[in-house]
Short mmCIF file of C-alpha atoms in Angstrom, two decimals:
data_model
loop_
_atom_site.label_atom_id
_atom_site.label_comp_id
_atom_site.label_asym_id
_atom_site.label_seq_id
_atom_site.Cartn_x
_atom_site.Cartn_y
_atom_site.Cartn_z
CA ALA L 1 16.49 -2.15 -5.36
CA ASP L 2 15.55 -2.40 -9.01
CA ALA L 3 12.10 -0.78 -9.35
CA ASP L 4 10.72 -3.52 -11.64
CA LYS L 5 11.73 -6.27 -9.22
CA LEU L 6 10.50 -4.36 -6.17
CA ILE L 7 7.08 -3.60 -7.66
CA LYS L 8 6.57 -7.14 -8.97
CA ASP L 9 7.66 -8.69 -5.66
CA VAL L 10 5.23 -6.55 -3.68
CA LYS L 11 2.39 -7.10 -6.17
CA GLU L 12 2.81 -10.87 -6.10
CA ASP L 13 3.10 -10.93 -2.28
CA LEU L 14 -0.06 -8.85 -1.87
CA ARG L 15 -2.00 -11.01 -4.31
CA LYS L 16 -1.18 -14.07 -2.17
CA VAL L 17 -2.92 -12.58 0.90
CA ALA L 18 -6.36 -14.17 1.15
CA ASP L 19 -9.28 -11.73 1.00
CA LYS L 20 -6.82 -8.81 1.11
CA GLY L 21 -6.07 -9.58 4.76
CA LEU L 22 -9.62 -9.20 6.01
CA GLY L 23 -9.51 -12.57 7.74
CA PHE L 24 -6.50 -11.60 9.86
CA GLY L 25 -8.18 -8.43 11.09
CA VAL L 26 -11.39 -10.26 11.92
CA LEU L 27 -9.57 -13.05 13.76
CA LYS L 28 -7.22 -10.75 15.68
CA TYR L 29 -9.37 -7.76 16.52
CA ILE L 30 -12.97 -8.99 16.46
CA ASN L 31 -12.81 -12.71 17.32
CA LYS L 32 -9.68 -12.19 19.46
CA VAL L 33 -8.20 -15.56 18.56
CA ASP L 34 -5.64 -16.41 21.26
CA ALA L 35 -2.85 -17.33 18.84
CA LEU L 36 -2.98 -13.82 17.31
CA GLN L 37 -2.97 -11.90 20.58
CA GLY L 38 0.10 -10.58 22.35
CA ASN L 39 2.66 -8.08 21.21
CA ASP L 40 2.36 -6.99 17.61
CA PRO L 41 5.62 -7.67 15.76
CA TRP L 42 5.87 -4.28 14.04
CA ASP L 43 7.10 -0.80 14.82
CA VAL L 44 5.62 0.83 11.73
CA MET L 45 1.95 0.59 10.77
CA PHE L 46 0.82 1.59 7.30
CA ASN L 47 -2.89 2.06 6.57
CA TYR L 48 -4.25 2.81 3.14
CA LEU L 49 -7.80 3.94 3.88
CA GLY L 50 -9.04 4.07 0.29
CA GLN L 51 -10.40 6.59 -2.17
CA PHE L 52 -12.73 8.87 -0.28
CA ASP L 53 -13.84 10.50 -3.56
CA GLN L 54 -15.83 7.40 -4.42
CA ALA L 55 -17.79 7.47 -1.15
CA VAL L 56 -18.44 11.22 -1.17
CA ASN L 57 -19.34 11.50 -4.84
CA SER L 58 -21.72 8.52 -4.79
CA VAL L 59 -24.48 10.25 -2.76
CA ASP L 60 -25.82 13.81 -2.62
CA TRP L 61 -26.22 14.07 1.14
CA PHE L 62 -22.58 13.27 2.01
CA SER L 63 -19.82 15.83 1.46
CA TYR L 64 -16.49 17.00 2.84
CA ALA L 65 -16.41 19.26 5.89
CA ASN L 66 -14.33 22.40 5.53
CA GLU L 67 -13.51 22.51 9.23
CA ASP L 68 -10.33 21.06 10.70
CA SER L 69 -11.12 17.71 12.28
CA GLY L 70 -8.54 18.20 15.01
CA GLU L 71 -6.39 15.44 16.45
CA SER L 72 -7.63 11.96 15.54
CA VAL L 73 -6.06 10.45 18.66
CA ASN L 74 -5.52 12.01 22.06
CA LYS L 75 -1.83 12.79 22.54
CA THR L 76 -1.86 10.89 25.85
CA GLN L 77 -3.28 7.72 24.24
CA PHE L 78 -0.82 4.81 24.42
CA SER L 79 0.09 3.15 21.15
CA PRO L 80 2.41 0.17 20.82
CA VAL L 81 3.29 1.33 17.29
CA LYS L 82 6.24 3.69 16.96
CA ILE L 83 5.29 5.15 13.56
CA THR L 84 1.85 5.18 11.94
CA ILE L 85 1.37 6.20 8.31
CA ASN L 86 -2.24 6.72 7.23
CA SER L 87 -2.96 7.50 3.60
CA TYR L 88 -6.03 8.06 1.47
CA ILE L 89 -7.10 9.75 -1.73
CA ILE L 90 -9.35 12.78 -1.62
CA ALA L 91 -10.18 15.10 -4.52
CA GLY L 92 -7.81 13.05 -6.69
CA GLU L 93 -4.85 13.73 -4.37
CA LEU L 94 -2.92 11.23 -2.25
CA ILE L 95 -2.82 12.42 1.37
CA ILE L 96 -0.30 10.86 3.74
CA ASN L 97 -0.40 11.56 7.48
CA TRP L 98 2.46 10.55 9.75
CA SER L 99 2.19 10.12 13.50
CA PHE L 100 4.92 8.85 15.79
CA SER L 101 5.97 8.09 19.32
CA ASN L 102 7.80 11.09 20.76
CA LYS L 103 9.45 8.65 23.16
CA HIS L 104 11.28 7.06 20.22
CA TYR L 105 11.64 9.82 17.62
CA ILE L 106 11.96 13.58 17.29
CA GLU L 107 9.96 15.54 14.74
CA THR L 108 12.96 16.32 12.50
CA THR L 109 13.71 12.60 12.14
CA ILE L 110 10.14 11.90 11.00
CA ASN L 111 10.23 14.92 8.67
CA ASP L 112 13.44 13.61 7.06
CA LEU L 113 12.00 10.10 6.80
CA SER L 114 8.76 11.36 5.24
CA LEU L 115 10.70 13.41 2.66
CA LYS L 116 12.76 10.35 1.71
CA TYR L 117 9.54 8.32 1.52
CA MET L 118 7.98 10.89 -0.84
CA THR L 119 11.12 10.92 -3.00
CA CYS L 120 11.10 7.13 -3.35
CA LEU L 121 7.35 7.07 -3.98
CA SER L 122 7.73 9.72 -6.70
CA GLN L 123 10.52 7.68 -8.31
CA LEU L 124 8.33 4.57 -8.32
CA ILE L 125 5.41 6.50 -9.83
CA ASP L 126 7.67 7.98 -12.51
CA HIS L 127 9.01 4.51 -13.27
CA CYS L 128 5.48 3.10 -13.63
CA LEU L 129 4.38 5.96 -15.87
CA GLU L 130 7.42 5.43 -18.08
CA GLN L 131 6.76 1.67 -18.29
CA ALA L 132 3.10 2.27 -19.15
CA LYS L 133 4.14 4.23 -22.25
CA SER L 134 5.70 1.18 -23.85
CA LYS L 135 3.65 -1.82 -22.74
CA THR L 136 1.44 -3.36 -20.07
CA ILE L 137 3.40 -5.33 -17.50
CA PHE L 138 1.91 -8.64 -16.34
CA THR L 139 2.82 -10.90 -13.44
CA PRO L 140 1.70 -14.48 -12.71
CA ALA L 141 -1.09 -13.27 -10.40
CA ASP L 142 -2.72 -11.53 -13.38
CA TYR L 143 -3.21 -14.98 -14.92
CA GLY L 144 -3.96 -16.87 -11.69
CA LEU L 145 -0.55 -18.55 -11.88
CA GLY L 146 1.04 -17.13 -8.72
CA ALA L 147 1.53 -20.59 -7.19
CA GLU L 148 2.85 -22.19 -10.38
CA ILE L 149 5.52 -19.80 -11.71
CA ASN L 150 7.39 -16.69 -10.61
CA TYR L 151 7.43 -13.40 -12.49
CA GLN L 152 10.96 -13.98 -13.81
CA GLU L 153 9.74 -17.11 -15.61
CA LEU L 154 6.72 -15.26 -16.98
CA ASP L 155 8.93 -12.36 -18.13
CA ARG L 156 11.18 -14.80 -20.01
CA PHE L 157 8.17 -16.47 -21.61
CA LEU L 158 6.62 -13.17 -22.67
CA ASP L 159 9.94 -11.84 -23.96
CA ASP L 160 10.52 -15.03 -25.97
CA ASN L 161 7.06 -14.91 -27.57
CA ASP L 162 5.35 -12.30 -29.69
CA THR L 163 2.74 -11.04 -27.21
CA ASP L 164 0.85 -9.29 -30.02
CA ASN L 165 -0.22 -12.70 -31.29
CA ILE L 166 -1.32 -14.11 -27.92
CA MET L 167 -5.08 -14.24 -27.63
CA SER L 168 -6.78 -13.25 -24.41
CA PHE L 169 -10.06 -14.69 -23.21
#
């Protein structure tokens, strides 16, 4: 897919999720609302856990442990998810951990998939860095217009107008 379109589609979709999805998690996992119980409709779970640098660097009494933390989940623990991808930033570096059901996949398959994932992610990052050299890219959500127009309409408007003369408030 075209990188511009892909990035804008995802950005606009994410901006439409109320409270960054917090409500869903509360209703499903804490309040256990009946309508949200049952089989989860996904085989792949992606968790971005945040920038750990901000938490560690904000206080003096909290720091990284040098020891290996070991397995985060017992290998005999049942999981309905076939692939789990956990990512976070630590010391300015993006860390991505993959875990998978050995009943559905073999390690070489996940290794190949993770390499393809990293290649695509690197291409998207390179694309964004290249775009940032020339101009800032805006989408309707940046202006609170996500429900009124789509990004193609905004792109046409911005391309048809001299954005250097548009005032921002």
